[in-house]
Coordinates of C-alpha atoms in Angstrom, one line a residue:
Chain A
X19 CA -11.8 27.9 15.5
X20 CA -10.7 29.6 18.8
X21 CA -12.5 26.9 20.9
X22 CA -10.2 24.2 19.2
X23 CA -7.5 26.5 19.9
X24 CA -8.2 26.8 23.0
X25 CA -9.2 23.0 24.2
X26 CA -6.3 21.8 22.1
X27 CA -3.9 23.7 24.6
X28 CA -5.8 22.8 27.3
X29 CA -5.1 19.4 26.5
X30 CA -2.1 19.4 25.4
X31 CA -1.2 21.6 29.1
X32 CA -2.7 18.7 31.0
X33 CA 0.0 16.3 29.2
X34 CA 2.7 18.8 29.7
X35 CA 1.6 19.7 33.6
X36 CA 1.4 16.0 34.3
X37 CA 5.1 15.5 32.9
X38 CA 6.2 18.2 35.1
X39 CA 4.9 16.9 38.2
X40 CA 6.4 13.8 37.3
X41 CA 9.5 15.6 37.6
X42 CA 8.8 18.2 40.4
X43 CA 8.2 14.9 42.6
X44 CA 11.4 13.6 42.0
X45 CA 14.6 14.7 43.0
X46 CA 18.0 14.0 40.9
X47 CA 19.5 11.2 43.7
X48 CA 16.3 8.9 43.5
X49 CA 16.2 9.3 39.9
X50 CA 20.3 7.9 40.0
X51 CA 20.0 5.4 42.4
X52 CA 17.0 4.1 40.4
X53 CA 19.1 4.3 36.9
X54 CA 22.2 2.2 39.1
X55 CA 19.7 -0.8 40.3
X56 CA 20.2 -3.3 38.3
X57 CA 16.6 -5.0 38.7
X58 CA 15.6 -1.4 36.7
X59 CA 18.7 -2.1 34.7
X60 CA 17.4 -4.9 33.7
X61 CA 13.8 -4.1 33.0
X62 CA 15.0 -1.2 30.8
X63 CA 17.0 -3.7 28.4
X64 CA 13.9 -6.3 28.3
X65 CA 11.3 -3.5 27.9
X66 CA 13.4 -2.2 24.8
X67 CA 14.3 -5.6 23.3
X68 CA 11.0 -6.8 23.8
X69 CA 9.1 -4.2 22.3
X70 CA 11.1 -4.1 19.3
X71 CA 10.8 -7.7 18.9
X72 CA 7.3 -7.8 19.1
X73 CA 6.8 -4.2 16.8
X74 CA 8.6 -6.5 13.7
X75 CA 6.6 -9.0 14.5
X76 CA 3.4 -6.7 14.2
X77 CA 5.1 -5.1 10.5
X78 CA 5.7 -8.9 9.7
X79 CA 1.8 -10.1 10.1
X80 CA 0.1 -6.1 9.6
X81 CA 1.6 -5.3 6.1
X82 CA 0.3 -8.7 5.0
X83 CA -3.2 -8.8 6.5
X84 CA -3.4 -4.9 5.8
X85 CA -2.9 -5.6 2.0
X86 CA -5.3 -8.5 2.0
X87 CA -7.9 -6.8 4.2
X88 CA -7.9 -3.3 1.8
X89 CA -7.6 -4.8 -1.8
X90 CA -9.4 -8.5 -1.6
X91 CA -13.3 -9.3 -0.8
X92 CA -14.2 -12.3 0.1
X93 CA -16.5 -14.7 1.9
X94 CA -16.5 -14.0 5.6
X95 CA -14.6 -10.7 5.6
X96 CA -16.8 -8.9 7.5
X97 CA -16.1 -11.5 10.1
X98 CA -12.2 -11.4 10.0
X99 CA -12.5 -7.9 10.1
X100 CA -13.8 -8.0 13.6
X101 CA -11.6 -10.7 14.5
X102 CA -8.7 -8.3 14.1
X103 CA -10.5 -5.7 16.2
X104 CA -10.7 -8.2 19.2
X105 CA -7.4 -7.5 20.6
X106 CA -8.3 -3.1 20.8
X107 CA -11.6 -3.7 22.2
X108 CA -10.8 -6.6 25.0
X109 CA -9.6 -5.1 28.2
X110 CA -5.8 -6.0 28.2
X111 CA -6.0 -8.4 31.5
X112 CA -8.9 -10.5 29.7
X113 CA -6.4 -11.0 26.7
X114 CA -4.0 -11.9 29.6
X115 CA -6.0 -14.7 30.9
X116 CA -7.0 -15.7 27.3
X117 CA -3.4 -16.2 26.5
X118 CA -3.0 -18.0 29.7
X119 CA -6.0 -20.0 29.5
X120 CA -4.7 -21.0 25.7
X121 CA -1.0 -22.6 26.3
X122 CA -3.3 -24.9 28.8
X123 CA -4.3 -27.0 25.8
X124 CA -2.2 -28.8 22.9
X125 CA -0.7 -27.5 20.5
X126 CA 0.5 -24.9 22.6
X127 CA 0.6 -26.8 26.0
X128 CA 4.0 -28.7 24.7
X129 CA 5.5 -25.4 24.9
X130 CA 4.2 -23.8 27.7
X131 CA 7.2 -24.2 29.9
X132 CA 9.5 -22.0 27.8
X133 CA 7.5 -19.5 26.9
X134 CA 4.7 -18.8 29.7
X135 CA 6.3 -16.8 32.6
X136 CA 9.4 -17.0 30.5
X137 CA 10.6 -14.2 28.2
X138 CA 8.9 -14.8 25.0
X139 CA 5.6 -14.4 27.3
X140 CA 6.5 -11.1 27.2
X141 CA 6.6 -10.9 23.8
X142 CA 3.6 -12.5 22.8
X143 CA 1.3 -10.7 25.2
X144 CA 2.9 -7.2 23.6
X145 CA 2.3 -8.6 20.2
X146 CA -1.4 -9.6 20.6
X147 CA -2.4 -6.2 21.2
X148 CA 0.2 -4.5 19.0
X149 CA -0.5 -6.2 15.9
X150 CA -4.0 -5.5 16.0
X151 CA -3.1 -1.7 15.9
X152 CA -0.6 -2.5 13.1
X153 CA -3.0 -4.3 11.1
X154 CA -6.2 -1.0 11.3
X155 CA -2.8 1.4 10.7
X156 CA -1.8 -0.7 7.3
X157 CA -5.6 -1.0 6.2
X158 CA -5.8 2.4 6.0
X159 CA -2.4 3.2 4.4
X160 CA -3.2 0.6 2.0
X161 CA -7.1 1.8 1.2
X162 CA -5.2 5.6 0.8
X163 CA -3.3 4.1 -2.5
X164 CA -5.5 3.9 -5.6
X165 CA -5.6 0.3 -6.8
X166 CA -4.8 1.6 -10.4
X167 CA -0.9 1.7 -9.6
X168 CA -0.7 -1.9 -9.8
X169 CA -3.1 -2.1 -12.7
X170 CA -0.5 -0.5 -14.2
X171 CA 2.4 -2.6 -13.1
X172 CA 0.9 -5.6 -13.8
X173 CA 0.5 -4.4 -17.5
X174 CA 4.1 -3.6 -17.8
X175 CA 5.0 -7.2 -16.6
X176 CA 5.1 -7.3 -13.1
X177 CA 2.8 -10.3 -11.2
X178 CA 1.3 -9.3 -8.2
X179 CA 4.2 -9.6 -5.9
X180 CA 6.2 -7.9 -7.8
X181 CA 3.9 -4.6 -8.4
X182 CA 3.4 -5.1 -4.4
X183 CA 7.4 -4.5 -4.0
X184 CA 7.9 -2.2 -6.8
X185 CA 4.8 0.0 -6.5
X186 CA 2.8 -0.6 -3.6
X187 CA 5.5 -0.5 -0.4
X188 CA 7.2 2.6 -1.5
X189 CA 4.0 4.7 -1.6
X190 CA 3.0 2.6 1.8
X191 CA 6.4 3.4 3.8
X192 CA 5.2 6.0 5.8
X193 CA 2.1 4.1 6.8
X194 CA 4.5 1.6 7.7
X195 CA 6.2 3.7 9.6
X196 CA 3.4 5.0 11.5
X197 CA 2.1 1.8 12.3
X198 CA 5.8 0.7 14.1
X199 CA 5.7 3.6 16.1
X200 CA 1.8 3.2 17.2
X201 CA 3.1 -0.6 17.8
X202 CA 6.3 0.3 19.5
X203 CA 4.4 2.7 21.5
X204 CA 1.6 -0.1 22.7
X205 CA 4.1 -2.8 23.6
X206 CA 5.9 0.0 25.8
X207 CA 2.8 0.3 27.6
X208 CA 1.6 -3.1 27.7
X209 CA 0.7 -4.0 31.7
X210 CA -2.4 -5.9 32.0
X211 CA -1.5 -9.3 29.6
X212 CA 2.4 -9.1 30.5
X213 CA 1.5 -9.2 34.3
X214 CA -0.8 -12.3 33.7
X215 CA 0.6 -14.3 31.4
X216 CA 4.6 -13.4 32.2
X217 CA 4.2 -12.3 35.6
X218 CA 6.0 -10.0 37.5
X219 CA 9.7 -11.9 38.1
X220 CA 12.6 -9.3 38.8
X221 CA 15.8 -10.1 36.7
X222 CA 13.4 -12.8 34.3
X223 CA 10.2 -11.0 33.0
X224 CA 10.4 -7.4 34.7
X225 CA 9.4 -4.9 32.0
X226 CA 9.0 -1.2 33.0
X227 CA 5.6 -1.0 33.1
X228 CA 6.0 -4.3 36.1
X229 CA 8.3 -2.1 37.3
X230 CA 5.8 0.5 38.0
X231 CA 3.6 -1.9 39.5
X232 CA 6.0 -3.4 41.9
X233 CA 7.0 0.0 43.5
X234 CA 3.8 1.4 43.5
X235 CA 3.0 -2.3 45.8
X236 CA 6.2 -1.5 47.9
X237 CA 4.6 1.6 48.6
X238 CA 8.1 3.5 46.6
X239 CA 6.3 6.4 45.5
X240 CA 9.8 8.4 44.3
X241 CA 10.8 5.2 42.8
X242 CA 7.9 4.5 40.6
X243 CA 7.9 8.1 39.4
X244 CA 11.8 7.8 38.4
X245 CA 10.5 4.8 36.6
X246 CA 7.8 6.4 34.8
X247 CA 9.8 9.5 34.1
X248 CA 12.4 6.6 32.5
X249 CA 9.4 5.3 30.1
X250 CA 8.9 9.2 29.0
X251 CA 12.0 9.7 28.2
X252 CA 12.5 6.2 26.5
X253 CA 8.7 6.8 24.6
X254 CA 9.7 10.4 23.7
X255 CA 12.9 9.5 21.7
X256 CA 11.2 7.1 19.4
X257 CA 8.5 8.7 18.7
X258 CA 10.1 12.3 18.1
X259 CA 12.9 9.8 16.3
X260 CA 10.2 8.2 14.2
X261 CA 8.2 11.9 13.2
X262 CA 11.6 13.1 12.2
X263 CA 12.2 10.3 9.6
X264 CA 8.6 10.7 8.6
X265 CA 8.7 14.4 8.1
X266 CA 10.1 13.8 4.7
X267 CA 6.9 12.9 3.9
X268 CA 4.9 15.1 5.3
X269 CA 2.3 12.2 6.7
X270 CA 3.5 11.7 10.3
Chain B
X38 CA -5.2 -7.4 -33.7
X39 CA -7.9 -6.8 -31.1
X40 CA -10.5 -9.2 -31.3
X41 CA -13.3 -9.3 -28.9
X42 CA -16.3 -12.1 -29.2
X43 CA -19.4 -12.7 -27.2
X44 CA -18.1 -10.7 -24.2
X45 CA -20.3 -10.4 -20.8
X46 CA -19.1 -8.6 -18.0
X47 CA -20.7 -8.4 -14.5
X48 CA -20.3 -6.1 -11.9
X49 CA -23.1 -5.4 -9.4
X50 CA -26.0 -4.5 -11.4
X51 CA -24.1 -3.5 -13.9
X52 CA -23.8 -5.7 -16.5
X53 CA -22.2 -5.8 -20.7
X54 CA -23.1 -9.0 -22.8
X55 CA -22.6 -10.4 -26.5
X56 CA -19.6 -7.5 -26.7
X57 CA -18.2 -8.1 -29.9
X58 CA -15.8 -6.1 -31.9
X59 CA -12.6 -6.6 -34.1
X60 CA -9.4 -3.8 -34.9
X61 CA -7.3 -5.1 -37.6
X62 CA -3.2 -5.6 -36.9
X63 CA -1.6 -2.2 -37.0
X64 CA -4.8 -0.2 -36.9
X65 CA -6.1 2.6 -34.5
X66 CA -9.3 1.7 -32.8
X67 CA -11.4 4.8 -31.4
X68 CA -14.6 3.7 -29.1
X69 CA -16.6 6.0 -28.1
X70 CA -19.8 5.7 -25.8
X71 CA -21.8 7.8 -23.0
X72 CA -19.9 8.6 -19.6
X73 CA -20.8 5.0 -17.7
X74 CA -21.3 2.7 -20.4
X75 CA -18.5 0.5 -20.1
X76 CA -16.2 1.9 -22.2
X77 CA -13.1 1.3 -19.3
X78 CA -15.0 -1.8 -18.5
X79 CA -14.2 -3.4 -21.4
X80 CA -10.7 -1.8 -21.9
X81 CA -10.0 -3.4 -18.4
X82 CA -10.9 -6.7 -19.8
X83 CA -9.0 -6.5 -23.0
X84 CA -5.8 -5.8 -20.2
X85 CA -6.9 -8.9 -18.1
X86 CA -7.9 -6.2 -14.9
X87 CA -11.1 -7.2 -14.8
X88 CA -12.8 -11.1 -14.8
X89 CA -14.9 -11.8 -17.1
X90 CA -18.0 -14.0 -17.0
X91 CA -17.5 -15.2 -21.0
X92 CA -16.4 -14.6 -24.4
X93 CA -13.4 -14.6 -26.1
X94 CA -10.7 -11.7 -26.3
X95 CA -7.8 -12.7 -29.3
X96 CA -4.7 -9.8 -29.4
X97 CA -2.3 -10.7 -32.2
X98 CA -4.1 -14.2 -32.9
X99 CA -3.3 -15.3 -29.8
X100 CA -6.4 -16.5 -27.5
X101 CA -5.1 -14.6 -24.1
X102 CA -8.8 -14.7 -22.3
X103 CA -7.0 -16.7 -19.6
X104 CA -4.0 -14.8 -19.2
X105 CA -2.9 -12.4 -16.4
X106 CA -1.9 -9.1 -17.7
X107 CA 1.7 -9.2 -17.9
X108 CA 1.5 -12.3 -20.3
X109 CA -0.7 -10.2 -22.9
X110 CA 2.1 -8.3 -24.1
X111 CA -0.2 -5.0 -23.8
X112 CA 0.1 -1.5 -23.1
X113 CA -2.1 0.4 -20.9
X114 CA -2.7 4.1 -20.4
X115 CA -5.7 4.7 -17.7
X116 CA -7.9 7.8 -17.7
X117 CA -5.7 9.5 -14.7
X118 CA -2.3 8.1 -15.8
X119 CA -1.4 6.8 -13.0
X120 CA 2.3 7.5 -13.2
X121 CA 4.2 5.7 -10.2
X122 CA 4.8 8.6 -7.5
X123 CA 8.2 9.1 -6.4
X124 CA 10.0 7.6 -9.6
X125 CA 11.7 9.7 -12.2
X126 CA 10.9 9.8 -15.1
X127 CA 13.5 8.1 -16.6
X128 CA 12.5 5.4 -14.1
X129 CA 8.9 5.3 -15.3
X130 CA 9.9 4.7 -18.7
X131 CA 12.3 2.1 -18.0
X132 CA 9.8 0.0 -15.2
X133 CA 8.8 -2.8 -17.5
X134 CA 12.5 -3.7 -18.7
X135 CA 13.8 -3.6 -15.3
X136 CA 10.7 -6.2 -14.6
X137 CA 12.0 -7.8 -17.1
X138 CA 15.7 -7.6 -16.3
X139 CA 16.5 -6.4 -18.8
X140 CA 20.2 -5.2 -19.8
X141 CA 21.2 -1.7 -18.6
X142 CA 22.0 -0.7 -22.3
X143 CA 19.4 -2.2 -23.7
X144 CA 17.1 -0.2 -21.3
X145 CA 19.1 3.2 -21.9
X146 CA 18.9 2.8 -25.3
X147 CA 14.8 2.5 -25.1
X148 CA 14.4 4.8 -22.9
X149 CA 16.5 7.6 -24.8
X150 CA 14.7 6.6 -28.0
X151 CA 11.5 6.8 -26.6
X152 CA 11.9 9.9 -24.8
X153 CA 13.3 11.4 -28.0
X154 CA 10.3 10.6 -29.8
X155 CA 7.7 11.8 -27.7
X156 CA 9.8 14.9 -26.7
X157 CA 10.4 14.4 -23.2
X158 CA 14.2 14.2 -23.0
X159 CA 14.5 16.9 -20.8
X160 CA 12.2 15.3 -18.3
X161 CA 14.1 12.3 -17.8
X162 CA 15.0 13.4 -14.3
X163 CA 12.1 14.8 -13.2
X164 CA 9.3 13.2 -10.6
X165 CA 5.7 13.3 -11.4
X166 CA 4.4 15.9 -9.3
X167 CA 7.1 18.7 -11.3
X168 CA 5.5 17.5 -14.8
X169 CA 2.2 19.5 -16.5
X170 CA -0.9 17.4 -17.6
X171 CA 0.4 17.4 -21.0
X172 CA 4.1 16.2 -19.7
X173 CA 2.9 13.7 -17.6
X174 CA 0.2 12.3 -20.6
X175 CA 3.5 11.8 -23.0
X176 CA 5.8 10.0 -19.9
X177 CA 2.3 7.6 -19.2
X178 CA 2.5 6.8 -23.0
X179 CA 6.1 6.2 -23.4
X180 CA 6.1 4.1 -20.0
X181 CA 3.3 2.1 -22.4
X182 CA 5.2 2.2 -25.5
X183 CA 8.7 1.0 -23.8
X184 CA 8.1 -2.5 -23.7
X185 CA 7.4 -2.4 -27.3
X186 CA 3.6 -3.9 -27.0
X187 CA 1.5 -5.4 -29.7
X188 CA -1.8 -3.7 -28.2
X189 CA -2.1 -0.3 -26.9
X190 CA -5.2 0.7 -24.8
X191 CA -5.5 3.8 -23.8
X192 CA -8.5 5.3 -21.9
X193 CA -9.3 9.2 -22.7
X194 CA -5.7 9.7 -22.6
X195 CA -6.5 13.4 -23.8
X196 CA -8.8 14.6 -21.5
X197 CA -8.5 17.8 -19.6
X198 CA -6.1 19.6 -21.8
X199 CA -6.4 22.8 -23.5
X200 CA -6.8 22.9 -26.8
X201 CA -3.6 24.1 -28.3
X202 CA -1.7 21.0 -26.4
X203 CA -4.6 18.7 -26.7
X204 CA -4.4 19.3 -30.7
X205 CA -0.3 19.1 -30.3
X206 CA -0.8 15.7 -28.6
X207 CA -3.3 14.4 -31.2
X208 CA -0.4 15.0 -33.9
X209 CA 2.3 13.6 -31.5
X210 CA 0.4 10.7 -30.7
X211 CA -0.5 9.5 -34.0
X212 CA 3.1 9.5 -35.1
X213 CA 4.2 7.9 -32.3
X214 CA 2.1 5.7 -32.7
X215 CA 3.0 4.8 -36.8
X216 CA 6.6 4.9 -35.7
X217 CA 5.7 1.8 -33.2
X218 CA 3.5 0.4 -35.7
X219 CA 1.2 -1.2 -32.6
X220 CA -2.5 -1.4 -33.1
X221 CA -4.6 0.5 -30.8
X222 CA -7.7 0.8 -28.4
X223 CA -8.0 4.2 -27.9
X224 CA -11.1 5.3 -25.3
X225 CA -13.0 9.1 -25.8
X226 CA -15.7 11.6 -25.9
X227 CA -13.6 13.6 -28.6
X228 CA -15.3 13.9 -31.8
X229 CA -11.7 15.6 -32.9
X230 CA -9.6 13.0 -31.6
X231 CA -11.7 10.1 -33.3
X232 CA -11.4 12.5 -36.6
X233 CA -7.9 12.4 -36.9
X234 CA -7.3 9.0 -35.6
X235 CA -9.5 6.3 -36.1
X236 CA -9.0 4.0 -38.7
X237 CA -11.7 1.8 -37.4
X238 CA -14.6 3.9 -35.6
X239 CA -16.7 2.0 -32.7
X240 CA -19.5 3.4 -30.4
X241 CA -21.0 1.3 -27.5
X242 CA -24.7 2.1 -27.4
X243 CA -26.8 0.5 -24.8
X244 CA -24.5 -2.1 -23.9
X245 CA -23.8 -3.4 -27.5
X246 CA -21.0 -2.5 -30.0
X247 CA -21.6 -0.6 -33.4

């Protein structure tokens, strides 16, 4: 028990101490003038909006295929099931290219110029990887409530929907919660697929993390650390905000 | 009525054929069986929870074998009661008229009688995780009960009690149950229960119906 102890705070240390050097490194003006450009403005706004966007998304197409995947069996499941896994075990740059390589061929060629290097390239490349976290969070929530609730609903006149509404979702709401955050939390730190398939543009599809990337090639080290400490604060907020609505519950 | 003809019932390598049994309108139905016979197999059927491969089930002298459960007009009490976490009780009891949309008087008024009847007035505002094991057995039955069902099935809906509120809730449930004159299918290993119960006494024994 100690041991845990001990490499739990040894851990947990290494997060705090790399926080801290974060801020040791940069001084209060840097920090300012980095909060007044309006390129970081700008990247602040998209990086929120976006990953929000793309988090509903995820809850949208995860409560769904999380319901489906935990109470149904069917032919070929074992399949799907490691379909959905594809998007946490490719390295984010290949899903990138993949998503690139994709809007090359009809359907999704006809679109291609509004969404590729635009905006909702952005999204898209977020929710890719997002939703598969989503999806294994909603599973599990799902698989954690016993089926016989809506055995029971469906006795006392509800149809499957219904029992789903009435029964199933407000034992599942913390799981739903959890999976936004762990969504919310990806998209924030998507870089790989957003730099291939959105590119790097400043004032069109600039998202923190590009941000980042660009000082770091400008050779800005202060900048890129006001950045980053930017992301931490923005990352911290939601999460602590999203443990404190969960606490309720107890399962956050 | 409960009438139940030529049923077969596969799961895995499990398996129940040529299942056949009949309780009368307004009777009370005890079957009883070894843990892991079927017993809740075939209960689940009855409800339309679980597909069967063939046979016939008949409740009320209607032919529902097809029918999902909400359209066989059936109560249900599983083995752990399965009351809906969260919701009070007076919101347990009143589920399946709100399904129903019911009007609000119309589901006060059931939900007061029924809670009056099986003593659980005093409950009405209480979640499941404040109620005993014999509290939360009576709120599973009236949520049952409620939508005034021909059938009841219930699934050892005594187990694990002690035996002064076990024999309380023998007593309770048989009136309750003559007051809404429904005819039952009631699941258990009790010898005690079945004694002051039954009407019709059934025992599954190696897969078939005696």
């Amino acid at each position: 028990m100690v041991g845990v102890v001990i490499l739990c705070s040894v851990y947990i240390l290494l997060i705090v101490l790399m926080v801290v050097a974060d801020i040791a490194y940069t001084d209060t003006s840097t920090l300012l003038a980095t909060l007044r450009d309006p390129n970081i403005r700008y990247a602040i706004v998209l990086s929120l909006g976006s990953c929000t966007i793309s988090t509903l998304l995820s809850l949208w197409v995860a409560i769904p295929i999380g319901y489906l995947m935990s109470r149904f069996e069917f032919r070929g499941k074992r399949w799907v099931d490691a379909a959905l896994d594809v998007p946490i075990v490719l390295p984010p740059l290949v899903i990138g290219i993949s998503l690139l390589v994709l809007f090359n061929y009809p359907p999704f060629a006809w679109l291609s110029e509004y969404v590729v290097f635009e905006i909702p390239a952005v999204i898209l490349a977020q929710f890719t990887v997002a939703c598969a976290f989503a999806v294994r969070t909603m599973r599990v929530s799902f698989d954690q409530i016993p089926e016989r609730y809506e055995h029971v609903a469906l006795t006392l006149g509800c149809n499957r929907s219904k029992a789903f509404w009435m029964v199933i979702m407000p034992q599942a709401r913390f799981g739903v919660l959890a999976a936004a955050t762990l969504a919310w939390a990806r998209s924030m730190g998507e870089f790989g697929p957003i730099l291939v398939f959105a590119g790097s543009s400043r004032m069109r599809t600039e998202v923190l993390p590009t941000s980042v990337y660009l000082e770091l090639q400008a050779g800005n080290l202060a900048g890129m650390l006001a950045i980053s400490l930017i992301m931490i604060f923005a990352a911290a907020v939601v999460l602590v905000s999203a443990r404190m609505l969960g606490m309720e519950g107890g399962k956050l | 009525m409960i009438q139940v003809q030529d049923l077969c019932i596969e799961q895995g390598d499990f398996r129940l054929e040529n299942i056949g049994f009949t309780v009368a309108d307004g009777k009370y139905g005890v079957l009883m069986g070894r843990s892991g016979c079927g017993k809740t197999t075939i209960i689940e059927a009855i409800c339309g929870l679980r597909p069967i491969r063939h046979g016939q089930i008949h409740l009320s002298d209607r032919e529902v074998t097809e029918l999902r459960p909400a359209e066989r007009n059936i109560g249900y009490v599983p083995q752990d009661i399965a009351l809906f976490p969260g919701y009070r009780v007076r919101d347990q009891l009143a589920f399946s008229l709100v399904v129903r949309d019911a009007p609000k008087r119309q589901i006060a008024e059931r939900v007061d009688h029924m809670a009056g009847l099986l003593g659980i007035s005093h409950l009405l505002d209480r979640r499941p995780e404040g109620l005993s094991g014999g509290e939360a057995k009576r709120v599973a039955l009236g949520r049952a009960l409620v939508p005034r069902p021909e059938v009841l099935c219930l699934d050892e809906p005594l187990s694990n009690l002690d035996e002064d509120i076990n024999a309380e809730m023998i007593e309770l449930l048989g009136s309750t149950i003559r007051e809404e004159a429904v005819t039952v299918l009631h699941i258990t290993h009790s010898s005690r229960e079945a004694d002051r119960l039954a009407d019709v006494r059934l025992s599954l024994v190696d897969g078939v119906v005696v």
